[in-house]
Short mmCIF file of C-alpha atoms and ligand atoms in Angstrom, two decimals:
data_model
loop_
_atom_site.label_atom_id
_atom_site.label_comp_id
_atom_site.label_asym_id
_atom_site.label_seq_id
_atom_site.Cartn_x
_atom_site.Cartn_y
_atom_site.Cartn_z
CA MET A 179 -8.22 -19.09 -25.51
CA THR A 180 -8.64 -17.83 -21.96
CA LEU A 181 -5.87 -15.65 -20.56
CA LYS A 182 -4.53 -17.06 -17.32
CA VAL A 183 -3.07 -14.96 -14.51
CA GLY A 184 -1.23 -16.56 -11.61
CA VAL A 185 -1.01 -14.67 -8.32
CA ILE A 186 1.55 -15.66 -5.72
CA GLY A 187 0.11 -15.08 -2.25
CA GLY A 188 -3.44 -15.58 -1.03
CA GLY A 189 -4.17 -12.42 0.96
CA GLN A 190 -6.83 -9.77 0.45
CA LEU A 191 -5.03 -8.18 -2.50
CA ALA A 192 -5.24 -11.44 -4.43
CA ARG A 193 -8.85 -11.79 -3.27
CA MET A 194 -9.82 -8.39 -4.67
CA MET A 195 -8.29 -9.27 -8.05
CA ILE A 196 -10.85 -12.08 -8.39
CA PRO A 197 -13.98 -10.04 -9.26
CA ALA A 198 -11.97 -7.99 -11.77
CA ALA A 199 -10.67 -11.20 -13.37
CA ILE A 200 -14.15 -12.70 -13.52
CA ASN A 201 -15.56 -9.60 -15.21
CA LEU A 202 -12.83 -9.69 -17.85
CA GLY A 203 -13.26 -13.44 -18.30
CA LEU A 204 -9.72 -14.16 -17.16
CA ASP A 205 -8.71 -17.36 -15.47
CA ILE A 206 -7.14 -16.34 -12.14
CA ARG A 207 -5.18 -18.86 -10.11
CA VAL A 208 -3.63 -18.25 -6.74
CA LEU A 209 -0.70 -19.97 -5.05
CA ALA A 210 -1.79 -19.60 -1.43
CA GLU A 211 0.40 -20.03 1.64
CA THR A 212 -2.18 -22.06 3.54
CA GLU A 213 -5.72 -23.36 3.23
CA GLY A 214 -8.58 -21.00 3.93
CA MET A 215 -6.83 -17.74 3.08
CA SER A 216 -8.54 -14.58 1.96
CA ALA A 217 -8.19 -15.53 -1.74
CA ALA A 218 -9.10 -19.20 -1.17
CA LEU A 219 -11.84 -18.94 -3.79
CA ALA A 220 -9.18 -18.81 -6.54
CA ALA A 221 -6.49 -20.86 -4.79
CA SER A 222 -5.57 -23.57 -7.23
CA GLU A 223 -2.63 -24.58 -5.10
CA VAL A 224 -1.30 -24.30 -1.58
CA GLY A 225 2.46 -24.23 -1.30
CA ASP A 226 5.66 -22.48 -0.30
CA TYR A 227 6.46 -19.45 -2.48
CA ARG A 228 10.13 -19.76 -1.45
CA ASP A 229 10.42 -23.19 -3.06
CA LEU A 230 11.48 -22.99 -6.71
CA ASP A 231 9.87 -26.28 -7.78
CA THR A 232 6.53 -25.29 -6.24
CA VAL A 233 6.56 -21.88 -7.90
CA LEU A 234 7.74 -23.28 -11.25
CA ALA A 235 5.00 -25.89 -11.32
CA PHE A 236 2.45 -23.16 -10.56
CA ALA A 237 3.91 -20.84 -13.22
CA GLU A 238 3.55 -23.52 -15.88
CA THR A 239 -0.24 -23.37 -15.47
CA VAL A 240 -0.55 -19.64 -16.27
CA ASP A 241 0.43 -17.00 -18.87
CA VAL A 242 1.77 -14.46 -16.41
CA VAL A 243 2.86 -14.54 -12.79
CA THR A 244 2.18 -11.62 -10.47
CA PHE A 245 2.00 -11.05 -6.72
CA ASP A 246 -0.07 -10.33 -3.63
CA HIS A 247 3.13 -9.49 -1.70
CA GLU A 248 6.81 -8.79 -2.35
CA HIS A 249 8.37 -11.70 -0.45
CA VAL A 250 9.22 -14.16 -3.24
CA PRO A 251 13.03 -14.54 -3.05
CA GLN A 252 15.11 -13.06 -5.86
CA PRO A 253 16.70 -16.42 -6.85
CA VAL A 254 13.23 -17.91 -7.37
CA LEU A 255 12.10 -14.89 -9.41
CA ARG A 256 15.24 -14.97 -11.55
CA ALA A 257 14.92 -18.71 -12.17
CA LEU A 258 11.37 -18.14 -13.44
CA VAL A 259 12.51 -15.42 -15.82
CA GLU A 260 15.38 -17.61 -17.09
CA ARG A 261 12.86 -20.30 -17.94
CA GLY A 262 10.84 -17.83 -20.00
CA VAL A 263 8.01 -17.20 -17.52
CA GLU A 264 6.37 -13.75 -17.79
CA VAL A 265 6.86 -12.25 -14.32
CA HIS A 266 5.34 -8.81 -13.56
CA PRO A 267 6.72 -6.89 -11.83
CA GLY A 268 10.04 -8.52 -12.71
CA PRO A 269 12.87 -9.16 -10.26
CA ASP A 270 14.90 -6.11 -11.37
CA ALA A 271 12.06 -3.82 -10.32
CA LEU A 272 10.81 -5.85 -7.37
CA GLN A 273 14.15 -5.78 -5.57
CA TYR A 274 13.47 -2.12 -4.74
CA ALA A 275 10.17 -3.00 -3.08
CA GLN A 276 11.89 -5.83 -1.18
CA ASP A 277 14.73 -3.88 0.37
CA LYS A 278 14.29 -0.34 1.69
CA ILE A 279 18.05 0.40 1.59
CA ASP A 280 18.32 -0.64 -2.07
CA MET A 281 15.22 1.47 -2.77
CA ARG A 282 16.68 4.56 -1.08
CA ALA A 283 19.99 4.09 -2.93
CA ARG A 284 18.34 3.71 -6.35
CA LEU A 285 15.95 6.65 -5.91
CA THR A 286 18.89 8.79 -4.81
CA GLU A 287 20.80 7.70 -7.94
CA LEU A 288 17.81 8.69 -10.06
CA GLY A 289 17.83 12.13 -8.42
CA LEU A 290 14.36 11.65 -6.89
CA PRO A 291 13.43 13.35 -3.61
CA VAL A 292 13.82 11.17 -0.50
CA PRO A 293 14.36 11.93 3.20
CA ALA A 294 18.00 12.16 4.31
CA TRP A 295 19.09 8.57 4.94
CA ALA A 296 22.01 6.26 5.65
CA ALA A 297 22.61 2.54 5.87
CA VAL A 298 23.97 1.97 9.38
CA GLU A 299 25.76 -1.17 10.51
CA THR A 300 26.62 -0.24 14.09
CA GLU A 301 25.20 1.75 16.99
CA ASP A 302 28.05 4.24 16.55
CA GLU A 303 27.01 4.91 12.97
CA LEU A 304 23.39 5.33 14.03
CA GLN A 305 24.36 7.73 16.82
CA GLN A 306 26.35 9.81 14.33
CA PHE A 307 23.29 9.98 12.07
CA ILE A 308 21.04 10.99 14.98
CA ASP A 309 23.48 13.70 16.05
CA ALA A 310 23.66 15.05 12.51
CA HIS A 311 19.87 15.12 12.06
CA GLY A 312 18.46 17.07 14.96
CA GLY A 313 18.66 14.39 17.64
CA ALA A 314 16.21 11.88 16.21
CA ALA A 315 16.01 9.26 13.49
CA VAL A 316 13.52 6.81 12.09
CA VAL A 317 15.18 3.40 12.03
CA LYS A 318 13.83 0.70 9.73
CA THR A 319 14.66 -2.89 9.05
CA ALA A 320 15.51 -3.07 5.36
CA ARG A 321 13.42 -6.15 4.70
CA GLY A 322 10.16 -7.69 5.77
CA GLY A 323 8.50 -4.72 7.52
CA TYR A 324 4.79 -3.99 7.12
CA ASP A 325 2.12 -1.97 8.92
CA GLY A 326 4.76 -0.14 10.92
CA LYS A 327 6.46 -3.33 12.15
CA GLY A 328 10.13 -2.72 11.52
CA VAL A 329 9.83 1.09 11.91
CA ARG A 330 10.95 2.86 15.09
CA VAL A 331 11.58 6.48 16.02
CA VAL A 332 14.72 6.70 18.17
CA ARG A 333 16.56 9.50 19.94
CA ALA A 334 19.52 7.40 21.01
CA ALA A 335 21.23 4.52 19.22
CA HIS A 336 20.76 2.08 22.11
CA GLU A 337 17.01 2.15 21.42
CA ALA A 338 17.79 -0.05 18.41
CA THR A 339 20.18 -2.45 20.15
CA ASP A 340 17.84 -5.41 19.68
CA TRP A 341 17.73 -4.86 15.93
CA PHE A 342 21.52 -4.61 15.67
CA THR A 343 21.77 -7.85 17.66
CA ALA A 344 19.32 -9.53 15.29
CA LEU A 345 21.39 -8.31 12.32
CA ALA A 346 24.54 -9.78 13.83
CA GLU A 347 22.77 -13.14 14.20
CA ASP A 348 21.42 -13.05 10.65
CA ALA A 349 23.64 -15.00 8.26
CA ARG A 350 22.94 -12.42 5.54
CA GLY A 351 24.15 -9.64 7.82
CA GLY A 352 23.40 -6.24 6.42
CA ALA A 353 22.44 -2.87 7.78
CA LEU A 354 19.54 -0.90 9.16
CA LEU A 355 18.09 2.08 7.34
CA ALA A 356 18.28 5.36 9.26
CA GLU A 357 16.17 8.27 8.04
CA GLU A 358 15.59 11.82 9.16
CA LEU A 359 12.35 12.23 11.11
CA VAL A 360 10.41 14.05 8.40
CA ASP A 361 8.31 17.01 9.50
CA PHE A 362 5.32 16.30 7.27
CA SER A 363 1.95 18.02 7.15
CA ARG A 364 0.36 14.85 5.77
CA GLU A 365 1.00 11.64 3.88
CA LEU A 366 -0.06 11.12 0.29
CA ALA A 367 0.00 8.16 -2.07
CA GLN A 368 0.39 8.18 -5.82
CA LEU A 369 -0.82 5.14 -7.71
CA VAL A 370 0.16 4.44 -11.28
CA ALA A 371 0.08 1.36 -13.48
CA ARG A 372 2.62 0.58 -16.18
CA ARG A 373 2.49 -1.96 -18.98
CA PRO A 374 5.57 -3.87 -20.10
CA SER A 375 5.27 -1.99 -23.40
CA GLY A 376 5.63 1.29 -21.49
CA ASP A 377 2.18 2.91 -21.27
CA ILE A 378 1.39 4.43 -17.89
CA ALA A 379 -1.94 5.42 -16.33
CA ALA A 380 -2.13 7.42 -13.10
CA TRP A 381 -4.90 8.01 -10.57
CA PRO A 382 -5.17 11.42 -8.92
CA VAL A 383 -3.00 11.60 -5.78
CA VAL A 384 -4.75 10.58 -2.54
CA GLU A 385 -4.30 11.55 1.13
CA THR A 386 -3.59 8.71 3.53
CA LEU A 387 -3.70 8.64 7.30
CA GLN A 388 -1.54 6.18 9.23
CA ARG A 389 -2.06 5.53 12.92
CA ASP A 390 0.65 3.54 14.73
CA GLY A 391 2.16 2.87 11.30
CA VAL A 392 -1.07 1.36 9.93
CA CYS A 393 -3.20 2.96 7.22
CA VAL A 394 -6.60 3.82 8.67
CA GLU A 395 -8.20 6.21 6.19
CA VAL A 396 -7.77 7.38 2.59
CA ILE A 397 -9.34 10.44 0.94
CA ALA A 398 -9.47 10.46 -2.87
CA PRO A 399 -8.51 12.79 -4.34
CA ALA A 400 -6.27 14.46 -1.78
CA PRO A 401 -7.94 17.65 -0.55
CA ALA A 402 -6.26 21.00 -1.15
CA SER A 403 -5.04 21.36 2.39
CA ALA A 404 -3.70 19.10 5.07
CA PRO A 405 -6.14 18.17 7.87
CA ALA A 406 -6.31 20.34 10.96
CA ALA A 407 -4.06 18.90 13.65
CA ASP A 408 -6.90 17.38 15.66
CA GLU A 409 -9.26 16.39 12.87
CA HIS A 410 -8.20 12.80 12.57
CA THR A 411 -8.32 12.26 16.31
CA ASP A 412 -12.06 12.08 15.70
CA ALA A 413 -11.66 9.37 13.06
CA GLY A 414 -12.50 6.59 15.47
CA ALA A 415 -15.49 8.33 17.06
CA SER A 416 -18.52 6.16 16.88
CA THR A 417 -21.39 8.58 16.60
CA VAL A 418 -22.38 10.20 13.38
CA GLU A 419 -22.98 13.43 15.19
CA ALA A 420 -19.50 13.58 16.66
CA ASN A 421 -17.88 13.00 13.29
CA GLY A 422 -20.14 15.39 11.46
CA THR A 423 -19.42 18.10 13.95
CA ALA A 424 -15.69 17.48 13.76
CA ALA A 425 -15.62 17.65 9.98
CA ALA A 426 -17.70 20.80 9.88
CA ARG A 427 -15.60 22.43 12.58
CA HIS A 428 -12.49 21.95 10.53
CA GLY A 429 -14.00 23.14 7.31
CA ARG A 430 -13.59 19.97 5.29
CA HIS A 431 -17.09 20.67 3.97
CA LEU A 432 -15.52 23.49 2.02
CA ALA A 433 -12.70 21.28 0.86
CA SER A 434 -11.59 21.54 -2.70
CA PRO A 435 -9.35 18.96 -4.30
CA ALA A 436 -5.58 19.34 -4.37
CA SER A 437 -4.23 21.96 -6.73
CA ALA A 438 -3.39 20.97 -10.30
CA ASP A 439 0.23 21.68 -9.39
CA LEU A 440 0.29 19.14 -6.54
CA VAL A 441 -1.55 16.55 -8.63
CA GLU A 442 0.94 17.06 -11.44
CA ARG A 443 4.03 16.88 -9.20
CA ALA A 444 2.80 13.68 -7.55
CA GLU A 445 1.93 12.10 -10.89
CA GLN A 446 5.35 12.98 -12.32
CA LEU A 447 6.99 11.37 -9.30
CA GLY A 448 4.95 8.20 -9.85
CA ARG A 449 5.78 8.11 -13.53
CA ALA A 450 9.47 8.77 -12.95
CA ILE A 451 9.69 5.88 -10.48
CA ALA A 452 7.69 3.47 -12.64
CA GLU A 453 9.92 4.24 -15.61
CA GLY A 454 13.17 4.55 -13.69
CA LEU A 455 12.75 1.21 -11.94
CA GLY A 456 11.01 -0.55 -14.84
CA VAL A 457 7.93 -1.38 -12.78
CA THR A 458 5.15 -3.36 -14.45
CA GLY A 459 1.66 -3.58 -12.94
CA VAL A 460 0.43 -1.22 -10.24
CA LEU A 461 2.97 0.88 -8.35
CA ALA A 462 2.04 2.71 -5.15
CA VAL A 463 4.36 5.50 -4.06
CA GLU A 464 3.92 6.52 -0.42
CA ILE A 465 4.79 10.21 -0.14
CA PHE A 466 5.40 12.70 2.66
CA GLU A 467 4.13 16.20 1.95
CA ALA A 468 6.72 18.06 4.00
CA SER A 469 5.75 21.16 5.94
CA ASP A 470 7.73 23.23 3.44
CA GLY A 471 5.68 21.77 0.58
CA ARG A 472 8.28 19.35 -0.79
CA LEU A 473 7.19 15.86 -1.76
CA LEU A 474 9.49 13.13 -0.41
CA VAL A 475 9.17 9.46 -1.29
CA ASN A 476 8.59 7.18 1.70
CA GLU A 477 8.26 3.68 0.33
CA LEU A 478 7.12 1.74 -2.70
CA ALA A 479 4.74 -1.15 -3.29
CA MET A 480 4.65 -2.90 -6.66
CA ARG A 481 1.16 -4.36 -6.50
CA PRO A 482 -2.27 -3.07 -5.62
CA HIS A 483 -2.06 -1.17 -2.33
CA ASN A 484 -4.29 -0.16 0.56
CA SER A 485 -4.20 3.46 -0.62
CA GLY A 486 -5.91 2.38 -3.87
CA HIS A 487 -8.85 0.40 -2.45
CA PHE A 488 -11.10 3.43 -2.97
CA SER A 489 -10.77 2.80 -6.72
CA ILE A 490 -12.98 -0.31 -6.59
CA ASP A 491 -16.04 1.81 -5.91
CA GLY A 492 -14.72 5.26 -6.81
CA SER A 493 -12.89 4.98 -10.12
CA THR A 494 -13.80 3.98 -13.65
CA THR A 495 -10.97 1.42 -13.50
CA SER A 496 -10.08 -0.12 -10.15
CA GLN A 497 -6.47 -0.76 -9.20
CA PHE A 498 -7.19 -4.51 -9.30
CA GLU A 499 -8.54 -4.46 -12.85
CA GLN A 500 -5.72 -2.15 -13.91
CA HIS A 501 -3.11 -4.43 -12.38
CA LEU A 502 -4.46 -7.41 -14.34
CA ARG A 503 -4.58 -5.38 -17.56
CA ALA A 504 -1.05 -4.11 -16.99
CA VAL A 505 0.58 -7.47 -16.22
CA LEU A 506 -1.11 -8.96 -19.30
CA ASP A 507 0.17 -5.99 -21.34
CA LEU A 508 -3.38 -5.00 -22.31
CA PRO A 509 -4.47 -1.39 -22.86
CA LEU A 510 -4.99 0.42 -19.56
CA GLY A 511 -8.36 1.72 -18.41
CA ASP A 512 -9.55 5.22 -17.67
CA THR A 513 -8.86 6.39 -14.12
CA SER A 514 -11.49 9.13 -13.79
CA PRO A 515 -13.40 9.20 -10.52
CA PHE A 516 -17.12 8.42 -10.44
CA ALA A 517 -17.79 11.14 -7.86
CA PRO A 518 -15.96 14.21 -6.57
CA TRP A 519 -14.92 12.40 -3.36
CA SER A 520 -14.26 8.84 -2.22
CA VAL A 521 -13.32 7.95 1.33
CA MET A 522 -12.01 4.54 2.33
CA VAL A 523 -11.86 3.55 5.99
CA ASN A 524 -10.09 0.35 7.01
CA ILE A 525 -11.75 -2.14 9.32
CA LEU A 526 -8.94 -3.03 11.71
CA GLY A 527 -9.24 -5.99 14.02
CA GLY A 528 -12.95 -6.53 13.49
CA PRO A 529 -15.61 -7.35 16.09
CA GLN A 530 -14.33 -9.35 19.05
CA ASP A 531 -17.57 -11.20 19.44
CA GLY A 532 -18.02 -12.68 15.99
CA PRO A 533 -17.33 -12.41 12.26
CA LEU A 534 -17.90 -9.18 10.30
CA ASP A 535 -21.17 -10.38 8.87
CA SER A 536 -22.64 -10.71 12.36
CA ARG A 537 -22.91 -6.90 12.15
CA TYR A 538 -24.45 -6.72 8.69
CA GLY A 539 -28.03 -6.35 9.87
CA ALA A 540 -27.33 -3.12 11.73
CA ALA A 541 -24.54 -1.76 9.52
CA LEU A 542 -26.22 -2.19 6.15
CA ALA A 543 -29.49 -0.78 7.43
CA ALA A 544 -27.81 2.28 8.93
CA GLU A 545 -25.46 3.02 6.03
CA PRO A 546 -27.09 2.06 2.72
CA THR A 547 -24.58 4.09 0.65
CA ALA A 548 -21.51 2.39 2.14
CA LYS A 549 -19.75 -0.31 0.15
CA ILE A 550 -18.57 -2.95 2.61
CA HIS A 551 -15.58 -5.13 1.73
CA ASN A 552 -15.01 -8.16 3.94
CA TYR A 553 -11.74 -10.06 3.41
CA GLY A 554 -13.00 -13.25 5.04
CA LYS A 555 -10.21 -13.20 7.62
CA ASP A 556 -10.46 -14.10 11.28
CA PRO A 557 -10.70 -11.04 13.54
CA ARG A 558 -7.43 -10.28 15.36
CA PRO A 559 -6.39 -7.00 17.02
CA GLY A 560 -5.03 -4.52 14.49
CA ARG A 561 -5.43 -6.89 11.53
CA LYS A 562 -6.80 -5.50 8.26
CA VAL A 563 -10.00 -7.55 7.92
CA GLY A 564 -12.01 -5.32 5.59
CA HIS A 565 -12.71 -1.78 4.47
CA VAL A 566 -15.60 0.54 3.71
CA THR A 567 -15.86 3.03 0.85
CA VAL A 568 -18.35 5.86 0.46
CA THR A 569 -18.45 8.25 -2.50
CA GLY A 570 -20.26 11.56 -2.92
CA ASP A 571 -20.27 15.27 -3.56
CA ARG A 572 -19.37 16.74 -0.16
CA LEU A 573 -16.28 15.60 1.67
CA ASP A 574 -17.61 16.20 5.19
CA ASP A 575 -20.68 14.07 4.45
CA VAL A 576 -18.67 11.31 2.75
CA LEU A 577 -16.12 11.19 5.58
CA GLN A 578 -18.85 10.99 8.18
CA ARG A 579 -20.73 8.19 6.45
CA ALA A 580 -17.59 6.14 5.80
CA ARG A 581 -16.42 6.45 9.42
CA ALA A 582 -19.87 5.66 10.76
CA ALA A 583 -20.13 2.56 8.58
CA ALA A 584 -16.67 1.30 9.61
CA ALA A 585 -17.50 1.92 13.28
CA HIS A 586 -20.22 -0.75 13.08
CA PHE A 587 -17.44 -3.33 12.74
CA ALA A 588 -15.32 -2.21 15.69
N1 LIG B 651 11.32 9.18 7.88
C1 LIG B 651 10.11 9.26 8.46
N2 LIG B 651 9.73 10.41 9.08
C2 LIG B 651 8.53 10.51 9.69
N3 LIG B 651 7.63 9.50 9.74
C3 LIG B 651 7.93 8.33 9.14
C4 LIG B 651 9.20 8.16 8.47
N4 LIG B 651 9.20 6.92 7.96
C5 LIG B 651 8.03 6.34 8.29
N5 LIG B 651 7.25 7.18 9.01
C6 LIG B 651 5.90 6.89 9.51
O1 LIG B 651 5.77 5.48 9.75
C7 LIG B 651 4.82 4.91 8.85
C8 LIG B 651 5.26 3.51 8.44
O2 LIG B 651 6.52 3.60 7.76
P1 LIG B 651 6.80 2.73 6.45
O3 LIG B 651 5.78 3.06 5.44
O4 LIG B 651 8.22 2.92 6.06
O5 LIG B 651 6.64 1.29 7.09
P2 LIG B 651 5.96 -0.07 6.71
O6 LIG B 651 5.75 -0.78 7.98
O7 LIG B 651 6.80 -0.71 5.70
O8 LIG B 651 4.61 0.36 6.13
P3 LIG B 651 3.62 -0.39 5.13
O9 LIG B 651 2.56 -0.99 5.99
O10 LIG B 651 3.10 0.75 4.33
O11 LIG B 651 4.43 -1.37 4.36
C9 LIG B 651 4.72 5.90 7.71
O12 LIG B 651 3.50 5.80 7.02
C10 LIG B 651 4.87 7.23 8.46
O13 LIG B 651 3.66 7.58 9.09
MG1 LIG B 652 4.30 2.36 4.45
#
């Protein structure tokens, strides 16, 4: 009997589960939002994930339901569970990936390290928070944000007037999340996977770089030290020489991986959250490494995540295979890296003059060691349309090759 996994949402995360499912001989079916999405190859249905009947009918065709995104409404999720559908992650866990205020409140209850925060309902409350936290705050909409949309640094409460107005017009009402502006030396991400029966597997912590709130680059494992202040400003440079020089100048060629202590602290944080929230499947914990060395949790994703794409080409078990194993409650795979370093660079926007594969002739010839991942999406400014991974022994060399390969698709 073939095991059947149903994925709600047809984006690139669902798409990248397909090869892993094929290799394991699983039947993977996707409920896509529209025709022609990234995961169209496995889309057995197109329909509205907010409609209970649509989702129920889809769930009846599979053994377990999982997700490409966290937007399926709680009432729909709970109705599935009541009818005996295996849903992973389940609604009790997923609520904390759906609402950043609920997430902050629960992590605080669990005694886990988070930035100072408050749920603010009025401009007065926000101004009080700003005044109490050094004259600045990061304001976030609790729901629906992604890629930095719904995140704003403010120094006065009126800079968030439009969001308070939108709240007032929203029938559900609610509050905005205010956070201290964290003084971080870098951002990290800890990926773990947890089975319903409780086993957990963790990948070594990675370093992530966000530009304008969007992930642009991931280094696995995280190097011992944070990048020099200007290193990443060279990340978009198009010539190999420029990048190579930049990396050498900043000594990344001498980079050693993060200390066992940092790896251990990040892993323990990931495990504590997976267990504390009852997460099943892959959990990504976005972390700030504060200037004083503390690790603070930024946000959570309960599905494969951009920070784990390196694992397709760089790890014995990819996050996509691991997610499928975990949601089916199968034994988890080994997470050892294939090479000392993996670097993943996102392809954002894509070429303006044609699809990604219009650049294959030049890109593949110039960068034979790069693994190119094309999500089959139409180019659009800032949109995640693909990524590149390079693995190897020397970080400066791997960084340079990955950036050079991605630059072919700009
Ligand atoms: N409290 C904070 N202090 C400093 N920087 C922050 C803070 N919160 C967020 N940021 C910056 O903004 C980025 C986006 O924030 P966050 O991850 O909360 O938003 P998002 O839009 O939900 O992101 P994602 O695309 O990961 O879902 C972070 O990666 C970080 O660079
Ligand atoms: Mg984020």
